[in-house]
Amino acid sequence: MASLKQFEPASGTRDFLAAEHERRERAFATIREVFGRYGFQPLQTPAFERLDVLTGKYGDEGDKLIFKILRRGEHEATGEADLALRYDLTVPLARAVAAYGSQLPSPYKRYAIAPVWRADRPGKGRFREFVQCDLDIVGSSSPLSDAEVVLALHDALDALGVPEFRFLLNSRHVLFGLLEAYNVPEDLGSGVLITLDKLDKLSPEAVVGELVASRGLSQEVAQGLVDDLTSPDAVERIRGELKSSEMGQAGLAEVDRLLELTKDAIPAERIGFTPNLVRGLDYYTGIIFEVVAPGMPGSIASGGRYDGLIARLGGKDSPACGGSLGIERILPLLEQADQDSYSQIDVAVTVMGEDLAADSFRMAAEIRRVGVRTGVYLGASGKFAKQMKWASDQGARFCVIYGKAECEAGTVTLRDMDSGEQVQVPLDQVAAELARRCAPSS
Amino acid sequence: MASLKQFEPASGTRDFLAAEHERRERAFATIREVFGRYGFQPLQTPAFERLDVLTGKYGDEGDKLIFKILRRGEHEATGEADLALRYDLTVPLARAVAAYGSQLPSPYKRYAIAPVWRADRPGKGRFREFVQCDLDIVGSSSPLSDAEVVLALHDALDALGVPEFRFLLNSRHVLFGLLEAYNVPEDLGSGVLITLDKLDKLSPEAVVGELVASRGLSQEVAQGLVDDLTSPDAVERIRGELKSSEMGQAGLAEVDRLLELTKDAIPAERIGFTPNLVRGLDYYTGIIFEVVAPGMPGSIASGGRYDGLIARLGGKDSPACGGSLGIERILPLLEQADQDSYSQIDVAVTVMGEDLAADSFRMAAEIRRVGVRTGVYLGASGKFAKQMKWASDQGARFCVIYGKAECEAGTVTLRDMDSGEQVQVPLDQVAAELARRCAPSS
């Protein structure tokens, strides 16, 4: 006897039965609708890319998590890979921009909602196949683009019904300006920022320690930076520090401009300048943001401007900005509000004997033809109770009962599955009656 | 300078830019709507399975076409695979039926529209990543189930707008009965059927030759079978031959029953008993069908009853039937009728100078809020002609022009991009006016 384990999906992957599949698809449809309203267009790339397109793009740690595909035929024995499953949606975007640049609108505003694969150790909420949900604007350096990315993500989170969320906003220029104000040598900058990014996980003392021990800062400078960023009045302190730095002033202007552009659409409590937001990835070059929500550690969305990245990934040098919804983290936040049971059909049609089957079958076809989701009993049992249980299990709102008596009278018995109420309906009026009863507005 | 080749998707795979992506998604949505109306429910399984789930299920030729995924970390050097991309949607269905049997409705009516991967040699219309579109009923041996599969596929093809198509219908019992009538020994049967399946590709003489040379039939029996199946009055001849065979009679009854059950919904010219339809796959056990359409060699849909297959694939022994739309073959048949150009937005908003950008941006947000797809100019150029070209390239129906004069007057100029007609609209009425003009019914 085979064990259940044998029939589970591969480690870190999931099967989605109807109810969960549809819940996810509804969320994706909501997001697509919002992104479409902003004029973002979909781009679909294949599940796998040539291996060389992916390797070297995600750092050593990332490269280890790429699922590689073995060569085939006579080459299989080499044990070498030539293809790999996509690891994110950004590298395929860069490839597509390089391949189709002239055919694409400029700027190119694209979104993608699609699975990616990473050979991470599976764990609670961490999967090897999971959906990413990205939107990006390639080819515009306008601050309107940054604001549009933030607004589109805001509207999507709002449309999804995420109960409370907040955009944390900063600019890499603010951070670079702060380093400038503290006279941190330029070549130490990105290392210092990687350590400062740990302020949300480590204690301030530990971060100061790491800045001194590993990043080459003096105790005084390290302490000053950490004090500024962790102070309750960090915003005011940092605005003060940056008076001396041209780059810092430019960063503050970017942040202020974005707040100004979004102020009518995003309530003030949902967005704010957050000078200690760093974003670990060193490819960001301007505005950066993360979205946080109660009940979910870490961020549920993030993004920023990354002007050099498309070229680094193999595309043309283009200004670009974008963001990503952490949709696998967002979906659990919604599930409480969305517990409605899955209904497969609106109308169930009984089959009360083989001689009546063809009539029942034709009736079901007629009811479907008026657009109503209809199932006909396909089991072997003619028992009434069994068929009622089936109708109920399927979530049917109405059941069409057609037995000998109904056949002779030229009617059906129409049963309301909620109230149990039954009425007789002439055969030739069944479809119209059910269209009326199942109409969305009723 | 990198060559274009370098940026192409991997051999046999495709990128879908917006217009084609949406054309495909529209077709999938149509199919889902039809299948849903029949009470079929979606099942989504992961892109890859454990290798042992897939191997040995597709025959030697099939096994060679499976994309295998290399083990990771310290095991990568072994050159061994432990996972593989799914090759079809039927094996994952069997696995899911085995895994979730008790949670699933009975019978389980599921559909799946999803990519599969095969390492076939890429060619015209043959891809290594392509979408399959399957529906199946597991757990019912009722002839109503076979009829429902045929009807749902018929309605989907109809809803897609496939111009002319025809169901070729047969039963494996008809074929087994015919072999019985000709006294063909049972153990030769499946080999004989594999050769008879070539009647649509080889000449009758060649098929007779192969039946004699490779399948062990006498010249007389081989000639008799081929004559029956290729005769212009094959239907009548075979009905005659089958008078002596109980199995043949049962097969004819299956075919007649299905024709009877579908006769109100499927016009007679779209479906017919086709005794020389064989279907190469030996797992079919009852009704079999294919759908053909002018302009497309081979079939555009197919299916049948396969009562033993779920058990053979690792699931519980269950009666089952199903069918599949060859969606990658169907889409090209539709494209002629669906050449409408891709429109990204309904309304384009100009940005006629940096000082006016925030106003334009806010206006775009207001227009989106009434549900109209709206783009705001994100380029650097303030030139009017350039912005009009952008609006036109995006497929906008209306353009909101907001320059110095409009700003002073508290209005915008609203331009109809088709007629060129322009009207002045007060700032606070722009969104409402565009909602009215862009309403679906207008």
Tab-separated table of C-alpha atoms in Angstrom, chain B:
chain	number	residue	atom	x	y	z
B	1	MET	CA	28.230	44.485	-28.753
B	2	ALA	CA	25.947	41.663	-27.749
B	3	SER	CA	24.094	39.925	-30.541
B	4	LEU	CA	20.308	39.776	-30.532
B	5	LYS	CA	20.478	35.973	-30.404
B	6	GLN	CA	21.898	36.259	-26.906
B	7	PHE	CA	18.694	37.867	-25.670
B	8	GLU	CA	16.264	35.439	-27.267
B	9	PRO	CA	14.348	33.121	-24.951
B	10	ALA	CA	15.739	29.584	-24.673
B	11	SER	CA	15.200	27.371	-27.729
B	12	GLY	CA	11.590	26.209	-28.079
B	13	THR	CA	10.222	28.753	-25.595
B	14	ARG	CA	8.510	32.067	-26.217
B	15	ASP	CA	8.171	35.492	-24.659
B	16	PHE	CA	4.675	36.923	-24.865
B	17	LEU	CA	4.458	40.685	-25.088
B	18	ALA	CA	1.275	42.377	-23.963
B	19	ALA	CA	-0.969	42.012	-27.032
B	20	GLU	CA	-0.294	38.316	-27.525
B	21	HIS	CA	-0.348	37.586	-23.811
B	22	GLU	CA	-3.772	39.167	-23.490
B	23	ARG	CA	-5.086	37.378	-26.584
B	24	ARG	CA	-4.067	34.076	-25.014
B	25	GLU	CA	-5.452	35.002	-21.599
B	26	ARG	CA	-8.777	35.980	-23.164
B	27	ALA	CA	-9.007	32.552	-24.789
B	28	PHE	CA	-8.136	30.825	-21.495
B	29	ALA	CA	-10.748	32.920	-19.661
B	30	THR	CA	-13.386	31.899	-22.218
B	31	ILE	CA	-12.529	28.237	-21.717
B	32	ARG	CA	-12.531	28.545	-17.914
B	33	GLU	CA	-15.938	30.193	-18.037
B	34	VAL	CA	-17.390	27.342	-20.121
B	35	PHE	CA	-15.797	24.606	-17.995
B	36	GLY	CA	-16.998	26.364	-14.836
B	37	ARG	CA	-20.549	26.419	-16.185
B	38	TYR	CA	-20.350	22.601	-16.261
B	39	GLY	CA	-19.183	22.451	-12.666
B	40	PHE	CA	-15.573	21.520	-13.465
B	41	GLN	CA	-13.178	22.956	-10.911
B	42	PRO	CA	-9.573	24.067	-11.285
B	43	LEU	CA	-6.606	22.104	-9.928
B	44	GLN	CA	-3.169	23.685	-9.876
B	45	THR	CA	-0.113	21.518	-9.326
B	46	PRO	CA	3.560	22.596	-9.197
B	47	ALA	CA	5.734	23.004	-12.277
B	48	PHE	CA	7.997	20.187	-11.143
B	49	GLU	CA	7.406	16.782	-9.548
B	50	ARG	CA	9.739	14.293	-7.930
B	51	LEU	CA	11.458	12.486	-10.769
B	52	ASP	CA	10.037	9.077	-9.797
B	53	VAL	CA	6.478	10.433	-10.116
B	54	LEU	CA	7.077	11.062	-13.820
B	55	THR	CA	9.474	8.384	-15.042
B	56	GLY	CA	8.041	5.226	-16.565
B	57	LYS	CA	4.680	6.883	-17.286
B	58	TYR	CA	5.191	8.031	-20.872
B	59	GLY	CA	6.998	5.112	-22.510
B	60	ASP	CA	10.657	5.129	-23.559
B	61	GLU	CA	10.212	7.888	-26.130
B	62	GLY	CA	8.325	10.085	-23.689
B	63	ASP	CA	10.826	9.558	-20.883
B	64	LYS	CA	13.584	10.962	-23.092
B	65	LEU	CA	11.666	14.218	-23.453
B	66	ILE	CA	11.372	14.924	-19.722
B	67	PHE	CA	13.309	17.966	-18.487
B	68	LYS	CA	15.181	16.763	-15.412
B	69	ILE	CA	16.385	19.054	-12.633
B	70	LEU	CA	19.891	18.597	-11.259
B	71	ARG	CA	20.322	17.924	-7.541
B	72	ARG	CA	21.611	20.891	-5.588
B	73	GLY	CA	24.384	21.853	-3.170
B	74	GLU	CA	26.890	19.097	-2.456
B	75	HIS	CA	24.846	16.706	-4.629
B	76	GLU	CA	25.116	18.841	-7.762
B	77	ALA	CA	28.464	17.252	-8.632
B	78	THR	CA	26.823	13.806	-8.896
B	79	GLY	CA	25.172	14.969	-12.109
B	80	GLU	CA	21.983	13.259	-10.951
B	81	ALA	CA	18.458	14.594	-11.140
B	82	ASP	CA	15.822	14.332	-8.396
B	83	LEU	CA	13.042	16.503	-9.839
B	84	ALA	CA	11.531	17.012	-13.290
B	85	LEU	CA	9.279	19.505	-15.030
B	86	ARG	CA	5.783	18.177	-15.580
B	87	TYR	CA	5.336	16.544	-18.985
B	88	ASP	CA	1.543	16.628	-18.998
B	89	LEU	CA	-1.366	17.401	-16.667
B	90	THR	CA	-2.668	13.836	-16.339
B	91	VAL	CA	0.059	12.357	-14.125
B	92	PRO	CA	-0.222	15.291	-11.682
B	93	LEU	CA	-4.012	14.731	-11.684
B	94	ALA	CA	-3.524	11.083	-10.785
B	95	ARG	CA	-1.107	12.072	-8.000
B	96	ALA	CA	-3.572	14.647	-6.632
B	97	VAL	CA	-6.452	12.162	-6.734
B	98	ALA	CA	-4.283	9.780	-4.732
B	99	ALA	CA	-3.244	12.506	-2.279
B	100	TYR	CA	-6.568	14.269	-1.688
B	101	GLY	CA	-9.128	11.653	-2.680
B	102	SER	CA	-11.291	11.996	0.403
B	103	GLN	CA	-11.342	15.814	0.265
B	104	LEU	CA	-12.420	15.876	-3.371
B	105	PRO	CA	-16.015	15.794	-4.570
B	106	SER	CA	-17.112	12.522	-6.111
B	107	PRO	CA	-17.043	12.352	-9.043
B	108	TYR	CA	-14.149	14.774	-9.258
B	109	LYS	CA	-14.585	17.068	-12.242
B	110	ARG	CA	-11.425	19.062	-12.699
B	111	TYR	CA	-9.864	21.221	-15.363
B	112	ALA	CA	-6.348	22.570	-15.706
B	113	ILE	CA	-4.956	25.121	-18.138
B	114	ALA	CA	-1.232	25.284	-17.574
B	115	PRO	CA	2.166	25.000	-19.240
B	116	VAL	CA	3.951	21.681	-19.638
B	117	TRP	CA	7.513	21.122	-20.813
B	118	ARG	CA	8.881	18.592	-23.304
B	119	ALA	CA	12.398	18.444	-24.697
B	120	ASP	CA	11.102	17.890	-28.230
B	121	ARG	CA	13.100	19.201	-31.168
B	122	PRO	CA	11.609	22.692	-31.593
B	123	GLY	CA	9.912	23.363	-34.916
B	124	LYS	CA	7.094	25.262	-36.557
B	125	GLY	CA	4.218	25.128	-34.085
B	126	ARG	CA	6.158	22.749	-31.805
B	127	PHE	CA	7.400	24.207	-28.548
B	128	ARG	CA	9.273	23.028	-25.478
B	129	GLU	CA	7.006	25.080	-23.225
B	130	PHE	CA	3.356	24.993	-24.223
B	131	VAL	CA	-0.032	25.183	-22.561
B	132	GLN	CA	-2.258	22.162	-22.150
B	133	CYS	CA	-5.915	22.511	-21.470
B	134	ASP	CA	-7.447	19.387	-19.916
B	135	LEU	CA	-10.731	18.466	-18.360
B	136	ASP	CA	-11.483	15.130	-16.743
B	137	ILE	CA	-14.132	13.387	-14.679
B	138	VAL	CA	-12.679	10.876	-12.230
B	139	GLY	CA	-14.984	8.478	-10.422
B	140	SER	CA	-17.974	8.152	-12.740
B	141	SER	CA	-18.653	5.392	-15.246
B	142	SER	CA	-21.917	7.005	-16.376
B	143	PRO	CA	-22.316	7.620	-20.107
B	144	LEU	CA	-23.516	11.071	-19.053
B	145	SER	CA	-19.898	11.806	-18.089
B	146	ASP	CA	-18.586	11.021	-21.568
B	147	ALA	CA	-21.327	13.184	-23.038
B	148	GLU	CA	-20.519	16.008	-20.642
B	149	VAL	CA	-16.834	16.007	-21.617
B	150	VAL	CA	-17.796	16.166	-25.303
B	151	LEU	CA	-20.353	18.927	-24.690
B	152	ALA	CA	-18.026	21.057	-22.572
B	153	LEU	CA	-15.295	20.843	-25.252
B	154	HIS	CA	-17.878	21.613	-27.934
B	155	ASP	CA	-19.125	24.675	-26.068
B	156	ALA	CA	-15.558	25.868	-25.451
B	157	LEU	CA	-14.653	25.585	-29.161
B	158	ASP	CA	-17.880	27.349	-30.013
B	159	ALA	CA	-17.279	30.124	-27.476
B	160	LEU	CA	-13.727	30.577	-28.756
B	161	GLY	CA	-15.140	31.088	-32.216
B	162	VAL	CA	-13.338	28.226	-33.985
B	163	PRO	CA	-14.983	28.656	-37.389
B	164	GLU	CA	-15.764	25.036	-38.380
B	165	PHE	CA	-14.981	21.936	-36.446
B	166	ARG	CA	-16.223	18.383	-36.277
B	167	PHE	CA	-16.147	15.664	-33.603
B	168	LEU	CA	-15.052	12.250	-34.887
B	169	LEU	CA	-16.532	9.690	-32.515
B	170	ASN	CA	-15.873	6.020	-31.919
B	171	SER	CA	-15.568	3.486	-29.120
B	172	ARG	CA	-12.668	1.194	-28.423
B	173	HIS	CA	-15.342	-1.510	-28.018
B	174	VAL	CA	-16.309	-1.036	-31.671
B	175	LEU	CA	-12.699	-1.664	-32.662
B	176	PHE	CA	-12.271	-4.644	-30.322
B	177	GLY	CA	-15.591	-6.012	-31.644
B	178	LEU	CA	-14.382	-5.660	-35.208
B	179	LEU	CA	-11.231	-7.626	-34.372
B	180	GLU	CA	-13.476	-10.227	-32.710
B	181	ALA	CA	-15.652	-10.426	-35.837
B	182	TYR	CA	-12.496	-11.094	-37.878
B	183	ASN	CA	-11.297	-13.693	-35.342
B	184	VAL	CA	-8.097	-11.776	-34.622
B	185	PRO	CA	-6.445	-13.367	-31.560
B	186	GLU	CA	-6.744	-11.127	-28.507
B	187	ASP	CA	-2.996	-10.780	-27.955
B	188	LEU	CA	-2.525	-9.309	-31.436
B	189	GLY	CA	-5.263	-6.729	-30.894
B	190	SER	CA	-3.401	-3.706	-29.594
B	191	GLY	CA	-0.623	-4.045	-32.184
B	192	VAL	CA	-3.214	-4.258	-34.955
B	193	LEU	CA	-4.924	-1.110	-33.677
B	194	ILE	CA	-1.620	0.794	-33.568
B	195	THR	CA	-1.137	-0.009	-37.259
B	196	LEU	CA	-4.757	0.754	-38.184
B	197	ASP	CA	-4.279	4.170	-36.515
B	198	LYS	CA	-1.914	4.987	-39.412
B	199	LEU	CA	-4.741	4.930	-41.991
B	200	ASP	CA	-4.814	8.745	-41.939
B	201	LYS	CA	-1.114	8.930	-42.847
B	202	LEU	CA	-0.290	5.806	-44.927
B	203	SER	CA	-1.986	4.356	-48.001
B	204	PRO	CA	-4.427	1.435	-47.434
B	205	GLU	CA	-1.959	-0.863	-49.202
B	206	ALA	CA	0.859	0.134	-46.857
B	207	VAL	CA	-1.342	-0.485	-43.830
B	208	VAL	CA	-2.357	-3.926	-45.150
B	209	GLY	CA	1.321	-4.652	-45.730
B	210	GLU	CA	2.268	-3.689	-42.165
B	211	LEU	CA	-0.617	-5.719	-40.706
B	212	VAL	CA	0.649	-8.806	-42.523
B	213	ALA	CA	4.385	-8.254	-42.104
B	214	SER	CA	4.503	-6.957	-38.520
B	215	ARG	CA	1.203	-7.739	-36.822
B	216	GLY	CA	0.728	-11.385	-37.777
B	217	LEU	CA	-2.551	-11.097	-39.715
B	218	SER	CA	-3.388	-13.097	-42.842
B	219	GLN	CA	-3.592	-11.150	-46.112
B	220	GLU	CA	-7.336	-11.809	-46.251
B	221	VAL	CA	-8.101	-10.549	-42.728
B	222	ALA	CA	-5.847	-7.498	-43.120
B	223	GLN	CA	-7.462	-6.611	-46.455
B	224	GLY	CA	-10.948	-7.124	-45.012
B	225	LEU	CA	-10.303	-4.844	-42.022
B	226	VAL	CA	-8.764	-2.087	-44.126
B	227	ASP	CA	-11.534	-2.322	-46.744
B	228	ASP	CA	-14.192	-2.007	-44.035
B	229	LEU	CA	-12.537	1.003	-42.404
B	230	THR	CA	-11.736	2.902	-45.602
B	231	SER	CA	-14.959	2.198	-47.461
B	232	PRO	CA	-17.189	5.203	-48.247
B	233	ASP	CA	-20.005	3.364	-46.460
B	234	ALA	CA	-17.772	2.267	-43.573
B	235	VAL	CA	-20.446	3.074	-40.981
B	236	GLU	CA	-22.982	0.700	-42.540
B	237	ARG	CA	-20.452	-2.035	-43.289
B	238	ILE	CA	-19.129	-2.011	-39.753
B	239	ARG	CA	-22.568	-1.984	-38.187
B	240	GLY	CA	-23.119	-5.127	-40.277
B	241	GLU	CA	-19.848	-6.818	-39.290
B	242	LEU	CA	-20.540	-6.153	-35.616
B	243	LYS	CA	-23.862	-8.031	-35.567
B	244	SER	CA	-21.893	-11.118	-34.538
B	245	SER	CA	-19.927	-9.452	-31.722
B	246	GLU	CA	-21.355	-8.701	-28.296
B	247	MET	CA	-18.516	-6.309	-27.583
B	248	GLY	CA	-19.075	-4.600	-30.893
B	249	GLN	CA	-22.767	-4.189	-30.125
B	250	ALA	CA	-21.898	-2.639	-26.762
B	251	GLY	CA	-19.537	-0.227	-28.503
B	252	LEU	CA	-22.203	0.804	-31.019
B	253	ALA	CA	-24.623	1.362	-28.133
B	254	GLU	CA	-22.060	3.646	-26.427
B	255	VAL	CA	-21.650	5.681	-29.574
B	256	ASP	CA	-25.408	5.885	-30.211
B	257	ARG	CA	-26.080	6.868	-26.609
B	258	LEU	CA	-23.568	9.706	-26.786
B	259	LEU	CA	-25.029	10.949	-30.080
B	260	GLU	CA	-28.506	10.824	-28.522
B	261	LEU	CA	-27.410	12.732	-25.379
B	262	THR	CA	-25.691	15.489	-27.341
B	263	LYS	CA	-28.099	15.825	-30.267
B	264	ASP	CA	-29.910	18.933	-29.020
B	265	ALA	CA	-26.687	20.798	-28.294
B	266	ILE	CA	-24.399	19.704	-31.140
B	267	PRO	CA	-25.635	20.089	-34.724
B	268	ALA	CA	-25.492	16.811	-36.682
B	269	GLU	CA	-22.867	18.150	-39.104
B	270	ARG	CA	-20.497	18.762	-36.187
B	271	ILE	CA	-20.358	15.210	-34.833
B	272	GLY	CA	-20.444	11.725	-36.319
B	273	PHE	CA	-19.636	8.060	-35.752
B	274	THR	CA	-16.197	7.532	-37.305
B	275	PRO	CA	-15.330	3.830	-37.128
B	276	ASN	CA	-11.781	4.328	-38.457
B	277	LEU	CA	-10.866	6.615	-35.552
B	278	VAL	CA	-8.459	4.518	-33.473
B	279	ARG	CA	-6.426	6.829	-31.152
B	280	GLY	CA	-2.923	5.470	-30.790
B	281	LEU	CA	-2.804	5.469	-27.003
B	282	ASP	CA	-3.662	2.075	-25.652
B	283	TYR	CA	-5.094	3.304	-22.348
B	284	TYR	CA	-8.489	4.228	-23.778
B	285	THR	CA	-11.202	1.792	-22.793
B	286	GLY	CA	-14.491	3.100	-24.186
B	287	ILE	CA	-15.631	6.200	-26.029
B	288	ILE	CA	-12.864	7.948	-27.992
B	289	PHE	CA	-13.033	11.145	-29.999
B	290	GLU	CA	-11.005	13.696	-31.900
B	291	VAL	CA	-11.952	17.118	-33.203
B	292	VAL	CA	-10.769	18.264	-36.628
B	293	ALA	CA	-11.009	21.660	-38.253
B	294	PRO	CA	-10.207	22.957	-41.740
B	295	GLY	CA	-6.830	24.653	-42.023
B	296	MET	CA	-5.220	22.607	-39.259
B	297	PRO	CA	-3.783	19.169	-40.008
B	298	GLY	CA	-4.297	16.594	-37.266
B	299	SER	CA	-6.725	17.194	-34.419
B	300	ILE	CA	-7.458	20.283	-32.333
B	301	ALA	CA	-8.976	18.361	-29.427
B	302	SER	CA	-9.259	14.757	-28.355
B	303	GLY	CA	-10.125	12.489	-25.500
B	304	GLY	CA	-12.104	9.521	-24.352
B	305	ARG	CA	-12.711	7.102	-21.500
B	306	TYR	CA	-9.672	5.623	-19.752
B	307	ASP	CA	-10.940	3.565	-16.841
B	308	GLY	CA	-7.646	1.958	-15.814
B	309	LEU	CA	-5.271	4.864	-16.189
B	310	ILE	CA	-5.559	6.593	-12.806
B	311	ALA	CA	-4.571	3.358	-11.050
B	312	ARG	CA	-1.734	2.778	-13.505
B	313	LEU	CA	-0.386	6.263	-12.742
B	314	GLY	CA	-0.375	5.610	-9.019
B	315	GLY	CA	-3.890	6.640	-8.017
B	316	LYS	CA	-6.870	4.640	-6.816
B	317	ASP	CA	-8.581	2.456	-9.394
B	318	SER	CA	-11.323	4.774	-10.684
B	319	PRO	CA	-13.400	5.017	-13.809
B	320	ALA	CA	-12.450	8.190	-15.652
B	321	CYS	CA	-12.935	10.064	-18.867
B	322	GLY	CA	-11.644	13.338	-20.168
B	323	GLY	CA	-10.486	15.435	-23.025
B	324	SER	CA	-8.009	18.071	-23.989
B	325	LEU	CA	-8.129	21.149	-26.185
B	326	GLY	CA	-4.998	21.509	-28.308
B	327	ILE	CA	-4.960	25.167	-27.395
B	328	GLU	CA	-1.634	26.000	-29.072
B	329	ARG	CA	-3.107	24.643	-32.335
B	330	ILE	CA	-6.438	26.379	-31.799
B	331	LEU	CA	-5.037	29.868	-31.097
B	332	PRO	CA	-3.623	30.329	-34.637
B	333	LEU	CA	-7.066	29.456	-36.055
B	334	LEU	CA	-8.513	32.383	-34.117
B	335	GLU	CA	-5.877	34.994	-34.753
B	336	GLN	CA	-7.223	36.140	-38.115
B	337	ALA	CA	-10.480	37.143	-36.452
B	338	ASP	CA	-8.726	38.901	-33.598
B	339	GLN	CA	-6.338	41.440	-35.070
B	340	ASP	CA	-7.469	44.438	-33.034
B	341	SER	CA	-4.463	46.493	-32.040
B	342	TYR	CA	-3.405	46.489	-28.423
B	343	SER	CA	-4.604	49.462	-26.431
B	344	GLN	CA	-2.692	50.111	-23.257
B	345	ILE	CA	-4.700	53.036	-21.888
B	346	ASP	CA	-7.929	54.890	-22.557
B	347	VAL	CA	-6.719	58.309	-21.482
B	348	ALA	CA	-3.323	59.974	-21.842
B	349	VAL	CA	-2.451	62.963	-19.663
B	350	THR	CA	0.254	65.368	-20.898
B	351	VAL	CA	2.921	66.970	-18.719
B	352	MET	CA	3.630	70.385	-20.291
B	353	GLY	CA	6.387	71.544	-17.968
B	354	GLU	CA	7.801	70.628	-14.598
B	355	ASP	CA	5.720	73.177	-12.715
B	356	LEU	CA	2.536	71.577	-14.071
B	357	ALA	CA	3.619	67.974	-13.451
B	358	ALA	CA	2.061	67.603	-10.010
B	359	ASP	CA	-1.323	68.870	-11.264
B	360	SER	CA	-1.228	66.493	-14.248
B	361	PHE	CA	-0.231	63.638	-11.994
B	362	ARG	CA	-3.093	64.277	-9.581
B	363	MET	CA	-5.544	64.542	-12.449
B	364	ALA	CA	-4.429	61.132	-13.739
B	365	ALA	CA	-5.011	59.690	-10.266
B	366	GLU	CA	-8.529	61.144	-10.207
B	367	ILE	CA	-9.354	59.700	-13.617
B	368	ARG	CA	-8.082	56.260	-12.575
B	369	ARG	CA	-10.244	56.466	-9.480
B	370	VAL	CA	-13.362	56.386	-11.684
B	371	GLY	CA	-12.023	53.162	-13.219
B	372	VAL	CA	-10.531	54.527	-16.452
B	373	ARG	CA	-7.128	53.252	-17.566
B	374	THR	CA	-4.902	56.308	-17.580
B	375	GLY	CA	-1.284	57.046	-18.387
B	376	VAL	CA	0.636	60.203	-17.549
B	377	TYR	CA	3.579	61.268	-19.693
B	378	LEU	CA	6.799	60.132	-17.992
B	379	GLY	CA	9.331	61.271	-20.582
B	380	ALA	CA	11.699	64.206	-20.277
B	381	SER	CA	10.514	66.151	-23.309
B	382	GLY	CA	7.965	68.913	-22.887
B	383	LYS	CA	7.301	69.012	-26.658
B	384	PHE	CA	3.626	68.817	-27.581
B	385	ALA	CA	4.137	66.753	-30.761
B	386	LYS	CA	6.184	64.164	-28.916
B	387	GLN	CA	3.541	63.809	-26.238
B	388	MET	CA	0.775	63.447	-28.839
B	389	LYS	CA	2.770	60.687	-30.541
B	390	TRP	CA	3.165	58.939	-27.192
B	391	ALA	CA	-0.603	59.231	-26.535
B	392	SER	CA	-1.340	57.799	-29.950
B	393	ASP	CA	1.221	54.958	-29.631
B	394	GLN	CA	-0.366	53.936	-26.351
B	395	GLY	CA	-3.748	53.556	-28.051
B	396	ALA	CA	-5.361	56.299	-25.944
B	397	ARG	CA	-8.867	57.303	-27.034
B	398	PHE	CA	-8.633	60.677	-25.321
B	399	CYS	CA	-5.812	62.993	-24.393
B	400	VAL	CA	-5.926	65.493	-21.544
B	401	ILE	CA	-3.850	68.536	-22.495
B	402	TYR	CA	-2.917	70.775	-19.594
B	403	GLY	CA	-0.590	73.654	-20.409
B	404	LYS	CA	-0.091	77.188	-19.110
B	405	ALA	CA	-3.260	78.532	-20.764
B	406	GLU	CA	-5.394	75.735	-19.346
B	407	CYS	CA	-3.816	76.149	-15.900
B	408	GLU	CA	-4.718	79.853	-15.873
B	409	ALA	CA	-8.282	79.175	-17.077
B	410	GLY	CA	-8.789	76.304	-14.602
B	411	THR	CA	-9.651	73.928	-17.450
B	412	VAL	CA	-8.127	71.195	-19.556
B	413	THR	CA	-8.304	70.653	-23.290
B	414	LEU	CA	-9.835	67.248	-23.936
B	415	ARG	CA	-8.861	65.836	-27.326
B	416	ASP	CA	-10.624	62.963	-29.042
B	417	MET	CA	-7.678	61.069	-30.549
B	418	ASP	CA	-9.766	59.589	-33.378
B	419	SER	CA	-11.566	62.694	-34.607
B	420	GLY	CA	-9.059	65.300	-33.417
B	421	GLU	CA	-11.966	67.232	-31.925
B	422	GLN	CA	-11.081	69.282	-28.841
B	423	VAL	CA	-13.265	70.671	-26.050
B	424	GLN	CA	-12.516	72.641	-22.891
B	425	VAL	CA	-13.546	70.957	-19.649
B	426	PRO	CA	-13.360	72.552	-16.167
B	427	LEU	CA	-10.709	70.924	-13.960
B	428	ASP	CA	-13.167	69.544	-11.434
B	429	GLN	CA	-15.244	67.822	-14.121
B	430	VAL	CA	-12.488	66.054	-16.041
B	431	ALA	CA	-12.784	62.682	-14.291
B	432	ALA	CA	-16.581	62.566	-14.529
B	433	GLU	CA	-16.521	63.595	-18.190
B	434	LEU	CA	-14.003	60.856	-19.038
B	435	ALA	CA	-15.905	58.256	-17.023
B	436	ARG	CA	-18.939	59.081	-19.153
B	437	ARG	CA	-17.037	59.030	-22.448
B	438	CYS	CA	-15.179	55.794	-21.651
B	439	ALA	CA	-18.167	53.895	-20.238
B	440	PRO	CA	-18.368	50.436	-21.862
B	441	SER	CA	-21.883	51.010	-23.183
B	442	SER	CA	-21.133	54.294	-24.950
